[in-house]
Amino acid sequence: MSFRMPVTFALALALVPATAYAAPADSTPFETTVAHDDLDLTTPEGAARLEQRVLTKVRRMCALGGRDGTSLRLERECRATALAATAPAIRLAIANARLDQVRLAQTDGASPAATPGV
């Protein structure tokens, strides 16, 4: 399952690897993926690692390579826009992981009716 947000930069973060969208200074959109299926998003450590991976991708996607004032400003604006746009998708991915954990706990067969001799 993946979600796409109609913004300048978005990450689809659900049960499959995430897709990142960005529009650099020339307004040509491009995308990349942020893998997170190896992370346990129900833990603070897993959520922090996902956020770090997203930040790393954002920095790479927004890098213009210039060192003049305009290039640096555009990179900062790109990063700020991208991170603001990805925040809801990151929260959604973490919430979905926690919901899946609750569902698994509810259906694991450990109910008294499923336990013989109790």
PDB file of C-alpha atoms in Angstrom:
ATOM      1  CA  MET A   1       0.000   0.000   0.000  1.00  0.00           C
ATOM      2  CA  SER A   2       1.346   3.438  -0.783  1.00  0.00           C
ATOM      3  CA  PHE A   3       0.053   6.964  -0.513  1.00  0.00           C
ATOM      4  CA  ARG A   4       0.921   9.897  -2.779  1.00  0.00           C
ATOM      5  CA  MET A   5       0.571  13.493  -1.767  1.00  0.00           C
ATOM      6  CA  PRO A   6      -0.085  16.140  -4.456  1.00  0.00           C
ATOM      7  CA  VAL A   7       2.600  18.544  -3.306  1.00  0.00           C
ATOM      8  CA  THR A   8       5.965  19.676  -4.608  1.00  0.00           C
ATOM      9  CA  PHE A   9       7.711  16.943  -2.620  1.00  0.00           C
ATOM     10  CA  ALA A  10       6.073  13.949  -1.012  1.00  0.00           C
ATOM     11  CA  LEU A  11       6.969  10.540   0.289  1.00  0.00           C
ATOM     12  CA  ALA A  12       4.750   7.560   0.010  1.00  0.00           C
ATOM     13  CA  LEU A  13       5.421   5.752   3.250  1.00  0.00           C
ATOM     14  CA  ALA A  14       3.239   2.786   3.941  1.00  0.00           C
ATOM     15  CA  LEU A  15       3.822  -0.935   3.723  1.00  0.00           C
ATOM     16  CA  VAL A  16       6.134  -0.800   0.690  1.00  0.00           C
ATOM     17  CA  PRO A  17       9.285   1.225   0.026  1.00  0.00           C
ATOM     18  CA  ALA A  18       8.611   4.905  -0.079  1.00  0.00           C
ATOM     19  CA  THR A  19       8.662   7.037  -3.189  1.00  0.00           C
ATOM     20  CA  ALA A  20       9.918  10.599  -2.946  1.00  0.00           C
ATOM     21  CA  TYR A  21       8.927  13.361  -5.340  1.00  0.00           C
ATOM     22  CA  ALA A  22      10.664  16.695  -5.708  1.00  0.00           C
ATOM     23  CA  ALA A  23      10.691  19.650  -8.034  1.00  0.00           C
ATOM     24  CA  PRO A  24      14.118  21.257  -8.322  1.00  0.00           C
ATOM     25  CA  ALA A  25      14.711  24.821  -9.408  1.00  0.00           C
ATOM     26  CA  ASP A  26      13.868  24.046 -13.047  1.00  0.00           C
ATOM     27  CA  SER A  27      10.478  22.618 -11.913  1.00  0.00           C
ATOM     28  CA  THR A  28      11.128  19.217 -13.474  1.00  0.00           C
ATOM     29  CA  PRO A  29       9.733  16.721 -10.966  1.00  0.00           C
ATOM     30  CA  PHE A  30      11.688  13.570 -10.187  1.00  0.00           C
ATOM     31  CA  GLU A  31      11.381  10.751  -7.698  1.00  0.00           C
ATOM     32  CA  THR A  32      13.407   8.355  -5.592  1.00  0.00           C
ATOM     33  CA  THR A  33      12.644   5.682  -3.027  1.00  0.00           C
ATOM     34  CA  VAL A  34      13.251   5.547   0.693  1.00  0.00           C
ATOM     35  CA  ALA A  35      13.387   1.940   1.845  1.00  0.00           C
ATOM     36  CA  HIS A  36      11.961   1.311   5.294  1.00  0.00           C
ATOM     37  CA  ASP A  37      10.726  -2.272   5.249  1.00  0.00           C
ATOM     38  CA  ASP A  38      13.767  -3.234   7.351  1.00  0.00           C
ATOM     39  CA  LEU A  39      12.782  -0.791  10.116  1.00  0.00           C
ATOM     40  CA  ASP A  40      10.462  -1.384  13.046  1.00  0.00           C
ATOM     41  CA  LEU A  41       8.464   1.830  12.899  1.00  0.00           C
ATOM     42  CA  THR A  42       6.721   0.967  16.172  1.00  0.00           C
ATOM     43  CA  THR A  43       9.898   1.843  18.074  1.00  0.00           C
ATOM     44  CA  PRO A  44      11.388   5.305  18.581  1.00  0.00           C
ATOM     45  CA  GLU A  45      14.664   4.049  17.092  1.00  0.00           C
ATOM     46  CA  GLY A  46      12.962   2.809  13.914  1.00  0.00           C
ATOM     47  CA  ALA A  47      11.022   6.041  13.487  1.00  0.00           C
ATOM     48  CA  ALA A  48      14.195   8.092  14.015  1.00  0.00           C
ATOM     49  CA  ARG A  49      16.080   6.036  11.416  1.00  0.00           C
ATOM     50  CA  LEU A  50      13.267   6.574   8.908  1.00  0.00           C
ATOM     51  CA  GLU A  51      13.346  10.318   9.518  1.00  0.00           C
ATOM     52  CA  GLN A  52      17.137  10.311   9.043  1.00  0.00           C
ATOM     53  CA  ARG A  53      16.807   8.403   5.764  1.00  0.00           C
ATOM     54  CA  VAL A  54      14.204  10.881   4.535  1.00  0.00           C
ATOM     55  CA  LEU A  55      16.424  13.812   5.517  1.00  0.00           C
ATOM     56  CA  THR A  56      19.352  12.279   3.650  1.00  0.00           C
ATOM     57  CA  LYS A  57      17.244  11.806   0.494  1.00  0.00           C
ATOM     58  CA  VAL A  58      15.866  15.338   0.757  1.00  0.00           C
ATOM     59  CA  ARG A  59      19.366  16.785   1.022  1.00  0.00           C
ATOM     60  CA  ARG A  60      20.500  14.835  -2.032  1.00  0.00           C
ATOM     61  CA  MET A  61      17.414  15.700  -4.091  1.00  0.00           C
ATOM     62  CA  CYS A  62      17.569  19.391  -3.251  1.00  0.00           C
ATOM     63  CA  ALA A  63      21.312  19.801  -3.781  1.00  0.00           C
ATOM     64  CA  LEU A  64      21.987  22.235  -6.604  1.00  0.00           C
ATOM     65  CA  GLY A  65      25.756  22.248  -6.269  1.00  0.00           C
ATOM     66  CA  GLY A  66      26.094  26.014  -6.364  1.00  0.00           C
ATOM     67  CA  ARG A  67      27.720  28.021  -3.596  1.00  0.00           C
ATOM     68  CA  ASP A  68      26.303  31.414  -4.487  1.00  0.00           C
ATOM     69  CA  GLY A  69      23.627  33.019  -2.362  1.00  0.00           C
ATOM     70  CA  THR A  70      20.777  32.195  -4.732  1.00  0.00           C
ATOM     71  CA  SER A  71      21.697  28.502  -4.971  1.00  0.00           C
ATOM     72  CA  LEU A  72      22.017  28.184  -1.208  1.00  0.00           C
ATOM     73  CA  ARG A  73      18.663  29.915  -0.680  1.00  0.00           C
ATOM     74  CA  LEU A  74      16.951  27.647  -3.223  1.00  0.00           C
ATOM     75  CA  GLU A  75      18.416  24.556  -1.563  1.00  0.00           C
ATOM     76  CA  ARG A  76      17.179  25.711   1.861  1.00  0.00           C
ATOM     77  CA  GLU A  77      13.710  26.421   0.468  1.00  0.00           C
ATOM     78  CA  CYS A  78      13.611  23.049  -1.280  1.00  0.00           C
ATOM     79  CA  ARG A  79      14.608  21.209   1.908  1.00  0.00           C
ATOM     80  CA  ALA A  80      12.101  23.112   4.039  1.00  0.00           C
ATOM     81  CA  THR A  81       9.280  22.482   1.570  1.00  0.00           C
ATOM     82  CA  ALA A  82      10.206  18.832   1.150  1.00  0.00           C
ATOM     83  CA  LEU A  83      10.453  18.120   4.862  1.00  0.00           C
ATOM     84  CA  ALA A  84       7.170  19.904   5.578  1.00  0.00           C
ATOM     85  CA  ALA A  85       5.461  17.926   2.825  1.00  0.00           C
ATOM     86  CA  THR A  86       6.844  14.585   3.988  1.00  0.00           C
ATOM     87  CA  ALA A  87       5.999  14.988   7.674  1.00  0.00           C
ATOM     88  CA  PRO A  88       2.350  13.842   7.343  1.00  0.00           C
ATOM     89  CA  ALA A  89       3.369  10.805   5.280  1.00  0.00           C
ATOM     90  CA  ILE A  90       6.011   9.837   7.840  1.00  0.00           C
ATOM     91  CA  ARG A  91       3.474  10.142  10.662  1.00  0.00           C
ATOM     92  CA  LEU A  92       1.031   8.041   8.637  1.00  0.00           C
ATOM     93  CA  ALA A  93       3.603   5.300   8.038  1.00  0.00           C
ATOM     94  CA  ILE A  94       4.421   5.152  11.751  1.00  0.00           C
ATOM     95  CA  ALA A  95       0.731   5.121  12.678  1.00  0.00           C
ATOM     96  CA  ASN A  96       0.056   2.324  10.173  1.00  0.00           C
ATOM     97  CA  ALA A  97       2.906   0.266  11.629  1.00  0.00           C
ATOM     98  CA  ARG A  98       1.492   0.706  15.128  1.00  0.00           C
ATOM     99  CA  LEU A  99      -2.003  -0.158  13.935  1.00  0.00           C
ATOM    100  CA  ASP A 100      -0.691  -3.313  12.266  1.00  0.00           C
ATOM    101  CA  GLN A 101       1.015  -4.237  15.541  1.00  0.00           C
ATOM    102  CA  VAL A 102      -2.279  -3.824  17.433  1.00  0.00           C
ATOM    103  CA  ARG A 103      -4.164  -5.866  14.826  1.00  0.00           C
ATOM    104  CA  LEU A 104      -1.575  -8.637  15.060  1.00  0.00           C
ATOM    105  CA  ALA A 105      -1.852  -8.660  18.843  1.00  0.00           C
ATOM    106  CA  GLN A 106      -5.639  -8.931  18.597  1.00  0.00           C
ATOM    107  CA  THR A 107      -5.552 -11.860  16.164  1.00  0.00           C
ATOM    108  CA  ASP A 108      -2.674 -13.928  17.554  1.00  0.00           C
ATOM    109  CA  GLY A 109      -4.968 -16.625  18.944  1.00  0.00           C
ATOM    110  CA  ALA A 110      -4.052 -16.036  22.578  1.00  0.00           C
ATOM    111  CA  SER A 111      -7.642 -15.539  23.671  1.00  0.00           C
ATOM    112  CA  PRO A 112      -8.995 -17.782  26.468  1.00  0.00           C
ATOM    113  CA  ALA A 113     -11.325 -19.490  23.988  1.00  0.00           C
ATOM    114  CA  ALA A 114      -8.351 -20.440  21.817  1.00  0.00           C
ATOM    115  CA  THR A 115      -6.320 -21.785  24.748  1.00  0.00           C
ATOM    116  CA  PRO A 116      -7.271 -25.377  25.622  1.00  0.00           C
ATOM    117  CA  GLY A 117      -7.544 -26.259  29.280  1.00  0.00           C
ATOM    118  CA  VAL A 118      -8.115 -22.733  30.538  1.00  0.00           C
TER     119      VAL A 118
END
